XYZ file of C-alpha atoms in Angstrom:
557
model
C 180.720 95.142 19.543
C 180.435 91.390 20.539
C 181.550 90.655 24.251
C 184.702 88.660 23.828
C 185.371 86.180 26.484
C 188.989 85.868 27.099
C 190.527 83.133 29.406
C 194.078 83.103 30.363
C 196.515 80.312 31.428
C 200.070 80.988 33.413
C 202.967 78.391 33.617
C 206.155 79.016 35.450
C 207.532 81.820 37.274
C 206.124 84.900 39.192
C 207.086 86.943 35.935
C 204.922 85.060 33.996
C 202.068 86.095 36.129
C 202.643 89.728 36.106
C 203.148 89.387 32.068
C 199.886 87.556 32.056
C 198.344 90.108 34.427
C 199.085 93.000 32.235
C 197.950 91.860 29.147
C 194.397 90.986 31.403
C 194.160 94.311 32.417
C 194.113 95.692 28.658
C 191.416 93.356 27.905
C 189.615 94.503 31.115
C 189.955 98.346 29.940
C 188.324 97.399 26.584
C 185.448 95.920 27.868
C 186.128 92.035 27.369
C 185.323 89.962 29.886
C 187.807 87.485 31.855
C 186.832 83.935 32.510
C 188.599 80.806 34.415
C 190.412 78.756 31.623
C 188.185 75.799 32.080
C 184.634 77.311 31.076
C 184.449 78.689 27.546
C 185.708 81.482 26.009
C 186.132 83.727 22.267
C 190.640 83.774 23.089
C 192.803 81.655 25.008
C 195.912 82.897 26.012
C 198.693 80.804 27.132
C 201.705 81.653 28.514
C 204.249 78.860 28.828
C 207.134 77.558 30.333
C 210.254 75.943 29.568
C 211.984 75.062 32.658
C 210.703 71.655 32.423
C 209.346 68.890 29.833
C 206.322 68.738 32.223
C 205.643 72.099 32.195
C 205.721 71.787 28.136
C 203.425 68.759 28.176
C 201.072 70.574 30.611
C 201.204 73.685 27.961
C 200.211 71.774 25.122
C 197.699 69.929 27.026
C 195.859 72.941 28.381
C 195.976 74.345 24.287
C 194.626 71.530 22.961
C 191.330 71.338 25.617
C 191.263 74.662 24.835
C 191.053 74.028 20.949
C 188.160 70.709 21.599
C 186.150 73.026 24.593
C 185.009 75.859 21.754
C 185.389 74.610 18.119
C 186.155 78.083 16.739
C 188.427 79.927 19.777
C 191.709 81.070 19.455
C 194.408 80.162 20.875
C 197.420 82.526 22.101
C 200.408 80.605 22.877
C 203.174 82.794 24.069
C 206.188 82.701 26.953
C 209.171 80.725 26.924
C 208.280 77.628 25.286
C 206.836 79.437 22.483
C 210.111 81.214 22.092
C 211.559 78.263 22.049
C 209.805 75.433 19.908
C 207.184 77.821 17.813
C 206.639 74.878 15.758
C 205.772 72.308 17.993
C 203.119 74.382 19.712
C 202.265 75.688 16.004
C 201.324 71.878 14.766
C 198.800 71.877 17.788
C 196.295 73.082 15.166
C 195.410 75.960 12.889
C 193.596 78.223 15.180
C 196.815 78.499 17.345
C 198.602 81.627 17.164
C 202.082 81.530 18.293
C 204.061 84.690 19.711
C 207.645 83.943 20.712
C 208.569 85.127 24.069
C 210.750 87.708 22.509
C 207.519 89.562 21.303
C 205.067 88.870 24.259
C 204.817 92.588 24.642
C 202.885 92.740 21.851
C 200.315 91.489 23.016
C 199.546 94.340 25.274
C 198.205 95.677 22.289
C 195.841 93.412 21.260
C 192.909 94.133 23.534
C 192.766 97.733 21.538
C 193.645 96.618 17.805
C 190.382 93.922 18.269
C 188.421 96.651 19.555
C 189.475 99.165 16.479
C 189.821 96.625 13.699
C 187.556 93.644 14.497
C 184.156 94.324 16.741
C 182.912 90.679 16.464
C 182.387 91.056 12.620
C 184.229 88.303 10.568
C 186.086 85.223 12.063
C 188.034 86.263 15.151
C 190.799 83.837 13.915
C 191.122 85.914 10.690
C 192.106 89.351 12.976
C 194.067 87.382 15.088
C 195.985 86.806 12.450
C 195.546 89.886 10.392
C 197.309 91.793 13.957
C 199.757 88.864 14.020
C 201.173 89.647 10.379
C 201.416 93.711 11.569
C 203.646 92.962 15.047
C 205.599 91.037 13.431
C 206.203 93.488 10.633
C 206.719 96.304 13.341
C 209.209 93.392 15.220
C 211.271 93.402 11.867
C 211.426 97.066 11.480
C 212.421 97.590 14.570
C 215.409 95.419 14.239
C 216.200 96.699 11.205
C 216.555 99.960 12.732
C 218.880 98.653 15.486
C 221.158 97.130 12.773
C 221.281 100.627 11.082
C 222.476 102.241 14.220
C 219.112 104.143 14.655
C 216.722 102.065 17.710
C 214.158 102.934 18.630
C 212.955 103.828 21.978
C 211.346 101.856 24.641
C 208.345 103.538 24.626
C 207.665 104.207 21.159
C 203.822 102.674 20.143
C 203.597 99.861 18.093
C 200.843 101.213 15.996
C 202.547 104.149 15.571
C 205.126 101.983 13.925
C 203.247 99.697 12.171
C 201.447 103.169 10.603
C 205.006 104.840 9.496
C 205.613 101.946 7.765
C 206.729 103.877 4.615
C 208.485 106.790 6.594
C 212.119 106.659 7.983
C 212.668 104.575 11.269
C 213.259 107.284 13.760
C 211.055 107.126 16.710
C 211.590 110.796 17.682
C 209.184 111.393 14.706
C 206.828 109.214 15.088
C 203.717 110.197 17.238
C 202.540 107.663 19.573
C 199.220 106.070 19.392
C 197.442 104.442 22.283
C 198.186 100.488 20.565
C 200.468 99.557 23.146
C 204.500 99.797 23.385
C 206.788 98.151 21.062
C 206.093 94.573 20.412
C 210.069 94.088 22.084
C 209.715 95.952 24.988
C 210.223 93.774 28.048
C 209.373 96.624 30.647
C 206.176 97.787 29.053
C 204.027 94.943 31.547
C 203.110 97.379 34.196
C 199.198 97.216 34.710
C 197.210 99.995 36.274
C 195.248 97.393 37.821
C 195.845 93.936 39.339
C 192.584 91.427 38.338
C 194.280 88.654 39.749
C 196.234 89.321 42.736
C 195.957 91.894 45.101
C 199.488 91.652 45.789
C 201.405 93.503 42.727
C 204.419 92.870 41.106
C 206.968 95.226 39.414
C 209.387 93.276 36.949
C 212.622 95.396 36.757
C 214.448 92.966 35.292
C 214.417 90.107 33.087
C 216.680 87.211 31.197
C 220.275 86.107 32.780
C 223.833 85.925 31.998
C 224.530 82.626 33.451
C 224.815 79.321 31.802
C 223.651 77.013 34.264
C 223.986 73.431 33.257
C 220.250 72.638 33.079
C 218.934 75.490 32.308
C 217.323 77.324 29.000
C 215.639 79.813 30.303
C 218.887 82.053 29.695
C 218.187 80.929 26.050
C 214.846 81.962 25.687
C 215.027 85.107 27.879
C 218.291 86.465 26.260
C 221.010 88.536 28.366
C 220.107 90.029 31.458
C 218.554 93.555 31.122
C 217.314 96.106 33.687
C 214.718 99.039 34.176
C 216.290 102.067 35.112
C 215.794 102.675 39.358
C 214.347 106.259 38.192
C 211.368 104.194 35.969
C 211.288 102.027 38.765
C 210.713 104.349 41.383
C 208.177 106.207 39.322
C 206.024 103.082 39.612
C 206.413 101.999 42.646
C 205.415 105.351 43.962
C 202.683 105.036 41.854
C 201.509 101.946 43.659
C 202.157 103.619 47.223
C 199.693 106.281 46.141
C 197.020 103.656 45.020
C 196.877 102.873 48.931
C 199.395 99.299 47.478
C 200.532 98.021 51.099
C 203.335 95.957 49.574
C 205.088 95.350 46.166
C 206.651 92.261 44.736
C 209.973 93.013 42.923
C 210.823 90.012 40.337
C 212.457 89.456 37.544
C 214.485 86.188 36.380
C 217.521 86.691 37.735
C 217.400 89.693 40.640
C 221.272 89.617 41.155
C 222.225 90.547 37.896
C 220.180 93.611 37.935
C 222.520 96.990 37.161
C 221.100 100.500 36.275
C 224.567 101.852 34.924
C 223.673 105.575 34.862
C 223.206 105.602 38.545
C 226.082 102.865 39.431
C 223.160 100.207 41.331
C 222.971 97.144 41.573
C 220.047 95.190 43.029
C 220.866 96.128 46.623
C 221.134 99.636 46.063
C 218.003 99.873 43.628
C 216.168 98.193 47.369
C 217.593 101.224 48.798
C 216.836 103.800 46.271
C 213.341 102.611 46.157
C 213.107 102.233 50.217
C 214.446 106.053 50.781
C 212.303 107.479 47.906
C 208.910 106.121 49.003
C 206.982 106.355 52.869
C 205.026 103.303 53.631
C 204.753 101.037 50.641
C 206.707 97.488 51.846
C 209.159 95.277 49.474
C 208.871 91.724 48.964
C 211.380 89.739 46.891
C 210.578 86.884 44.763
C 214.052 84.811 45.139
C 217.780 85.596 45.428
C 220.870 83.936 44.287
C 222.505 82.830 47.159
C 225.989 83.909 45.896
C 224.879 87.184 46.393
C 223.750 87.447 49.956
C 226.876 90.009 50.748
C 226.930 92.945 53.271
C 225.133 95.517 51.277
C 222.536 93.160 50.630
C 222.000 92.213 54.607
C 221.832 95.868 55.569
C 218.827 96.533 53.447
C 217.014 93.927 53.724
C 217.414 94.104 57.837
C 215.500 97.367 56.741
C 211.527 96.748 58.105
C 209.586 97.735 55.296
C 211.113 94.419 53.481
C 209.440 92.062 54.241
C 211.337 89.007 56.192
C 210.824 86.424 53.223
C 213.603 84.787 51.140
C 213.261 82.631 48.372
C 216.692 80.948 47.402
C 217.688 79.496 44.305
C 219.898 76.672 45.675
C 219.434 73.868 43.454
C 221.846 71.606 45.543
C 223.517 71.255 48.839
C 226.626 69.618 48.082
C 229.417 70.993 46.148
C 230.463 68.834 43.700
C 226.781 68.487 42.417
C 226.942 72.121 42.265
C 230.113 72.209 40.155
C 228.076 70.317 37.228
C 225.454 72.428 37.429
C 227.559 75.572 36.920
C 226.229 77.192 39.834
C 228.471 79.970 41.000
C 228.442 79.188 44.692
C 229.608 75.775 46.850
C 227.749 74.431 49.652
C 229.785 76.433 52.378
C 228.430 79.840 50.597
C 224.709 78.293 50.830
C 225.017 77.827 54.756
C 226.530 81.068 55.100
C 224.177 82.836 52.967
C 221.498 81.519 55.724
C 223.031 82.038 58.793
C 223.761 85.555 57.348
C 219.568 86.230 56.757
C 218.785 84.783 59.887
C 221.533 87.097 61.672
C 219.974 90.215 60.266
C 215.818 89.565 60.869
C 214.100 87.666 63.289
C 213.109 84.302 61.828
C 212.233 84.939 58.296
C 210.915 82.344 55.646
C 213.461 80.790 53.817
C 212.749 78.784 51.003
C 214.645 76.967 48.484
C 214.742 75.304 45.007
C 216.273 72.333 44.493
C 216.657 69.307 41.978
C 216.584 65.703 42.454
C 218.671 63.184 40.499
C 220.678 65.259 38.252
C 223.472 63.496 36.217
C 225.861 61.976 38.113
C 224.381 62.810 41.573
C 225.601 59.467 43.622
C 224.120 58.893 46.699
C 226.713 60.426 48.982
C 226.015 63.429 47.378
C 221.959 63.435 47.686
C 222.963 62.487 50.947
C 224.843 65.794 51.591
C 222.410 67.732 50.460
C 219.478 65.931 52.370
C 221.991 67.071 55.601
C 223.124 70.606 54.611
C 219.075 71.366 54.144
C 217.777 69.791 57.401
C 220.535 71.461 59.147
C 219.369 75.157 57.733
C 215.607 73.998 58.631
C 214.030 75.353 55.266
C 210.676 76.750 55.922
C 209.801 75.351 52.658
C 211.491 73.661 49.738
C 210.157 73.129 46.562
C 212.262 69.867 45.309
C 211.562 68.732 41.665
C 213.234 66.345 39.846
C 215.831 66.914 36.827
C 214.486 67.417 33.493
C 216.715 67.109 30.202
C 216.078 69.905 28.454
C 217.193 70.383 24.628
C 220.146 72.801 24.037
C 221.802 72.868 27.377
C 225.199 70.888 28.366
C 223.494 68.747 30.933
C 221.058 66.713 28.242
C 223.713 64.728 27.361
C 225.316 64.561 30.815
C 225.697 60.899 32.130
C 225.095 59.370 33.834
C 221.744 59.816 33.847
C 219.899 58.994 37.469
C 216.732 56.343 37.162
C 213.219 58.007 37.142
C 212.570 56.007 40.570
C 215.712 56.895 42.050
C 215.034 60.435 41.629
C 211.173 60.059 43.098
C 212.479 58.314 46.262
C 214.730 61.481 46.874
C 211.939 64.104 46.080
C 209.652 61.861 48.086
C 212.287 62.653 51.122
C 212.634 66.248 50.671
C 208.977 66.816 50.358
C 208.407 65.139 53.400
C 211.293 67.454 54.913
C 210.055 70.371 53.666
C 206.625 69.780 55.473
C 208.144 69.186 58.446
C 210.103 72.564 58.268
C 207.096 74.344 57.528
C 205.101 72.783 60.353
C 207.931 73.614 62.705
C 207.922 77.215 61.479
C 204.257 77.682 61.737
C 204.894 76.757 65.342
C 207.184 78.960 66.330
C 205.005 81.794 65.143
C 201.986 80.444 67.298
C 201.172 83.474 69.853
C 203.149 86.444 68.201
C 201.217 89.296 66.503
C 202.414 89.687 62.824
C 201.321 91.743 59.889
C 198.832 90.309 56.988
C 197.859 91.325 53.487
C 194.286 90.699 53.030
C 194.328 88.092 49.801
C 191.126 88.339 48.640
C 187.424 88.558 49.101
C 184.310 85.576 48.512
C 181.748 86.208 46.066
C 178.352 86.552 47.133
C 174.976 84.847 44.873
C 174.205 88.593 43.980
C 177.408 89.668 43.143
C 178.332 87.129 40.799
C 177.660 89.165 37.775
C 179.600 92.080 39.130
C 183.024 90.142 40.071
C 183.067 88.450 37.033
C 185.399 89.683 35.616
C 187.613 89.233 38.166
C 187.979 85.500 38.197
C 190.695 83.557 36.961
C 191.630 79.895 37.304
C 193.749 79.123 40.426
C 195.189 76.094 41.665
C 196.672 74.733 45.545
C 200.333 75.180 44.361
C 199.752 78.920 42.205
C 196.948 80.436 44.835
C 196.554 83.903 44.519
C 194.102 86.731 45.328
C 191.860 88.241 43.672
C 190.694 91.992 43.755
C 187.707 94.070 42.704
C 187.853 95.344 39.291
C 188.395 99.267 39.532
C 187.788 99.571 43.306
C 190.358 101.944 44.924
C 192.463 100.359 47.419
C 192.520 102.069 50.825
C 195.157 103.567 52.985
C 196.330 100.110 54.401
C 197.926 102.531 57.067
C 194.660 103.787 57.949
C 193.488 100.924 58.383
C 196.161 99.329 60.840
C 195.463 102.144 62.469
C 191.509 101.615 62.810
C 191.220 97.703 63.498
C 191.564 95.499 66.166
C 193.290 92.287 65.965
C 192.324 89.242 64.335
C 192.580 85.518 65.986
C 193.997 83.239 63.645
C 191.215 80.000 65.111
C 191.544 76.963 62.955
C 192.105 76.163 59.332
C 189.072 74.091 56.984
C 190.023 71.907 54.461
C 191.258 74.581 51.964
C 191.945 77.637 54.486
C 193.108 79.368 57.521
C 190.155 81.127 59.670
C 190.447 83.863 61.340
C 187.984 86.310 64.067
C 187.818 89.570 64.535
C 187.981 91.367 68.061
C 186.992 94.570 68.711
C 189.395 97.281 69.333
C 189.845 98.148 72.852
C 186.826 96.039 73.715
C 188.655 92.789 73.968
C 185.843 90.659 73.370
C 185.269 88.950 70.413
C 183.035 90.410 67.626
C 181.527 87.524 66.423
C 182.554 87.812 63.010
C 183.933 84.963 61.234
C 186.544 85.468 58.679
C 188.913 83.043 56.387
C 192.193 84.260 55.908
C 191.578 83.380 52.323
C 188.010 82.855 50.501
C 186.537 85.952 53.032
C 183.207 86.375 53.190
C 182.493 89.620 51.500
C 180.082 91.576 54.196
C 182.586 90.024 56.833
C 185.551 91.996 55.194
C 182.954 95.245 54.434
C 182.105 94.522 58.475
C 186.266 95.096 59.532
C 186.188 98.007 56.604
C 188.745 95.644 54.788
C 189.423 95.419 51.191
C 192.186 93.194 49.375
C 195.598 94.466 49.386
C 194.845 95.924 52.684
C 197.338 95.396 55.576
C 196.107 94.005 59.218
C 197.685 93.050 62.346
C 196.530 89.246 63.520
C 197.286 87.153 66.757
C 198.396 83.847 65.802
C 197.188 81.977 68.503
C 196.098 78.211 67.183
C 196.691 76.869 64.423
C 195.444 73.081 64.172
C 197.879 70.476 63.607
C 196.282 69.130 60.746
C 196.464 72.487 58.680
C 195.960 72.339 54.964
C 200.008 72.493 53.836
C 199.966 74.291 50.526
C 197.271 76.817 51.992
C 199.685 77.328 54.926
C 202.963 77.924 53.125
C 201.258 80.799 50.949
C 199.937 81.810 54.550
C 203.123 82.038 56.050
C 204.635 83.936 53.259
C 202.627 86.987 53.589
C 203.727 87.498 57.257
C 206.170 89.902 58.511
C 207.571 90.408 61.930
């Protein structure tokens, strides 16, 4: 079979990237071979966003370089804005294939169907198709059967649908195939490995009840859903066992997640999964500040979750938050702070928020610009409004001028610098807890990484690990090395030495916190994923800020 090159491209949210990730790793079990979006490739596969019009410009751009690069790829659109506007990114040209959102599952089975049904004979765009035609047949079949009364399971195969085509819809009947789960199934993105961070992510829950002003997401995600805590569990413990030192629980709205047959919510699913693993630690991609309540604070005060808080604010002052639709006032924000701060020793906080929606006067920029220098964000990512079609607050009015809205993102970038800087600060001289990001590449071992590699930029950095290396204990190795000296930062990274345990002397081996140097990290017995223990104790002034945000966010007190 031809070697098909497959390149993938991820817009938006942390869900995204474990979607993407997933359908990787069934390309990467099938032989294909994963390559950085830029250089050229057989399939592109894009997963978009709709949160904002840039991040739908920056989709269609990226599909149609892909489209001039190779003159007969394919292109995969798929995610939210495909959901969304299939027609726009349709009109993009012929040899774009568009899966909704609502169906992005099925492309977990597309590694496999080209490797049964295609092996590099014919035009690729041709099977693309000729697979696109069966999901979507298996999609209608399936909601056929949900509108007779009869759905089907989660896990039922989609090949094993597509093949009982003439037979009664009743997935207790239908034998499973190994094509992938059904083309619907919004928990079936759980990869056995993690090509492109060493840091994994479990989604256990995805779309959202609310109605936010701005906000479509809700509309291309549907209702909030959950994965049951037992399912859950199963695959967290699963990671544990794979020597995982942390997991990343997200989702798109982690308050609203409920597993009814056990009574949880997201605080006791924490919990659950806390009491019915050992070692593995919990990170949390963000949290509605609303629901920062009791039960929350006593798990998260728990130390295996890991001190770092991402907050979906949006606003700081009240009013502005009452024409968003946000659930919460400005006095519940603060609170919600003071509350995390109360229960764990300095953790990151972060927070979201929007510049120059409708109606936002300057008083109440104003009061927002106070409320978040008073709660000294370690980081705020600040973006401006963006109309987007469908939701109350396109037509809202009035609407705030383009440079109005840049000066005040212009000022909350520059505060949320200075909050970082004062964080990393405070840090300098305490011994914390890392997870090893990733290793370099060596000249010989370009070949052999390959397949590893994916497209990163300063604002989405992320690790990358060795294809089908096992992980080690990252408890054995706390246990076996010494400290490393955080020492200085280049223009892209944080450095680090290594001393020798018990010797304290310094080893002489120079490591980046980041882009390691791969005989370095064999030198400590280190691998990505693993878990160290590192002396902060310089870091320049002049540190790289994007590089030191993501830095700061994988430490733990």
């Amino acid at each position: 079979m031809t070697l098909l090159r497959v390149a993938f491209q991820t817009l938006g949210c942390k869900l995204n990237q474990l979607e993407t990730e997933s359908v990787a790793d069934r390309f990467l079990a099938t032989g294909a071979k994963i390559v950085p979006f830029h250089e050229e490739a057989d399939l592109y596969v894009v997963n978009t966003c709709t949160v904002t019009s840039k991040a739908e410009q920056k989709a269609r751009h990226d599909i149609r370089a892909a489209l001039a690069k190779v003159p007969r790829a394919v292109v995969v659109a798929t995610g939210c804005y495909a959901q969304m506007e299939p027609g726009a990114l349709a009109a993009l040209g012929e040899r774009v294939i568009v899966i909704p959102g609502d169906l992005k599952a099925s492309l977990l089975a597309l590694a496999e169907w080209l490797s049964e049904n295609w092996q590099g004979h014919g035009e690729l765009l041709h099977a693309v198709q000729e697979w696109q035609e069966e999901i979507q047949s298996a999609a209608g079949m399936a909601a056929a059967a949900a509108v007779a009364g009869t759905p089907l399971a989660a896990g039922t195969s989609l090949g094993a649908l597509v093949g009982a085509q003439s037979a009664p819809v009743n997935a207790s009947s239908v034998p499973g195939t190994s094509l992938g789960a059904l083309p619907t199934d919004r928990f079936a993105f759980n990869p056995e490995r993690f090509a492109m961070h060493s840091r994994p992510a479990l989604k256990i829950q995805d779309g959202c009840n609310n109605r936010c002003a701005y906000c479509r997401v809700c509309l291309a995600r549907g209702p909030s859903v959950s994965l049951p805590a037992q399912e859950a569990l199963a695959r967290v413990r699963k990671l544990e066992q794979a020597g995982k030192a942390e997991v990343v629980l997200t989702g798109v709205n982690l308050a609203q997640y409920r597993d009814s047959a056990l009574g949880l919510d997201f605080s006791g699913l924490l919990a659950f999964l806390i009491q019915g693993t050992e070692r593995i630690n919990f990170r949390i991609s963000s949290y509605e500040p609303e629901r920062i309540d009791d039960a929350f604070l006593a798990v998260f005060a728990n130390t295996r979750v890991r001190p770092h808080m991402h907050l979906s604010v949006q606003s700081g002052c009240t009013e502005t938050l009452r024409r968003m639709a946000r659930p919460y006032s400005a006095a519940r924000v603060r609170r919600a702070v003071l509350d995390l701060r109360a229960s764990r020793h300095d953790p990151f906080l972060a927070a979201d928020i929007i510049a120059g929606f409708p109606g936002e006067t300057d008083a109440e920029f104003e009061q927002t610009f106070s409320l978040l220098s008073e709660l000294d964000f370690a980081w705020i990512h600040a973006f401006p409004f963006s109309p987007r079609p469908g939701t109350r607050a396109a037509d809202m009015k009035p609407r705030i001028p383009e440079r109005i809205a840049g000066e005040r993102i212009a000022r909350l970038i520059a505060l949320a610098h200075s909050g970082k800087q004062s964080y990393i600060e405070r840090w300098i001289g305490r011994e914390v807890e890392m997870v090893v990001e990733h290793e370099g590449f060596g000249q010989d071992d370009a070949e052999q990484f390959d397949q590893a590699l994916t497209r990163r930029s300063a604002d989405t950095h992320r690790g990358l690990s060795k294809v089908g290396q096992p992980e080690a204990d990252s408890s054995s190795v706390i246990a076996a090395l010494s400290n490393l000296r955080i020492i200085g930062t280049t223009e892209n990274y944080l450095k680090a030495e290594a001393v020798q345990k018990g010797s304290g002397r310094q080893s002489g081996i120079l490591a980046e916190a980041f882009k390691t140097d791969r005989k370095a990290l064999e030198a400590l017995g280190l691998r990505p994923g693993d878990t160290v223990r590192i002396l902060i104790q310089n870091v320049l002034a002049d540190h790289n800020a994007e590089v030191s945000a993501f830095f700061v966010d994988t430490w733990t007190s």
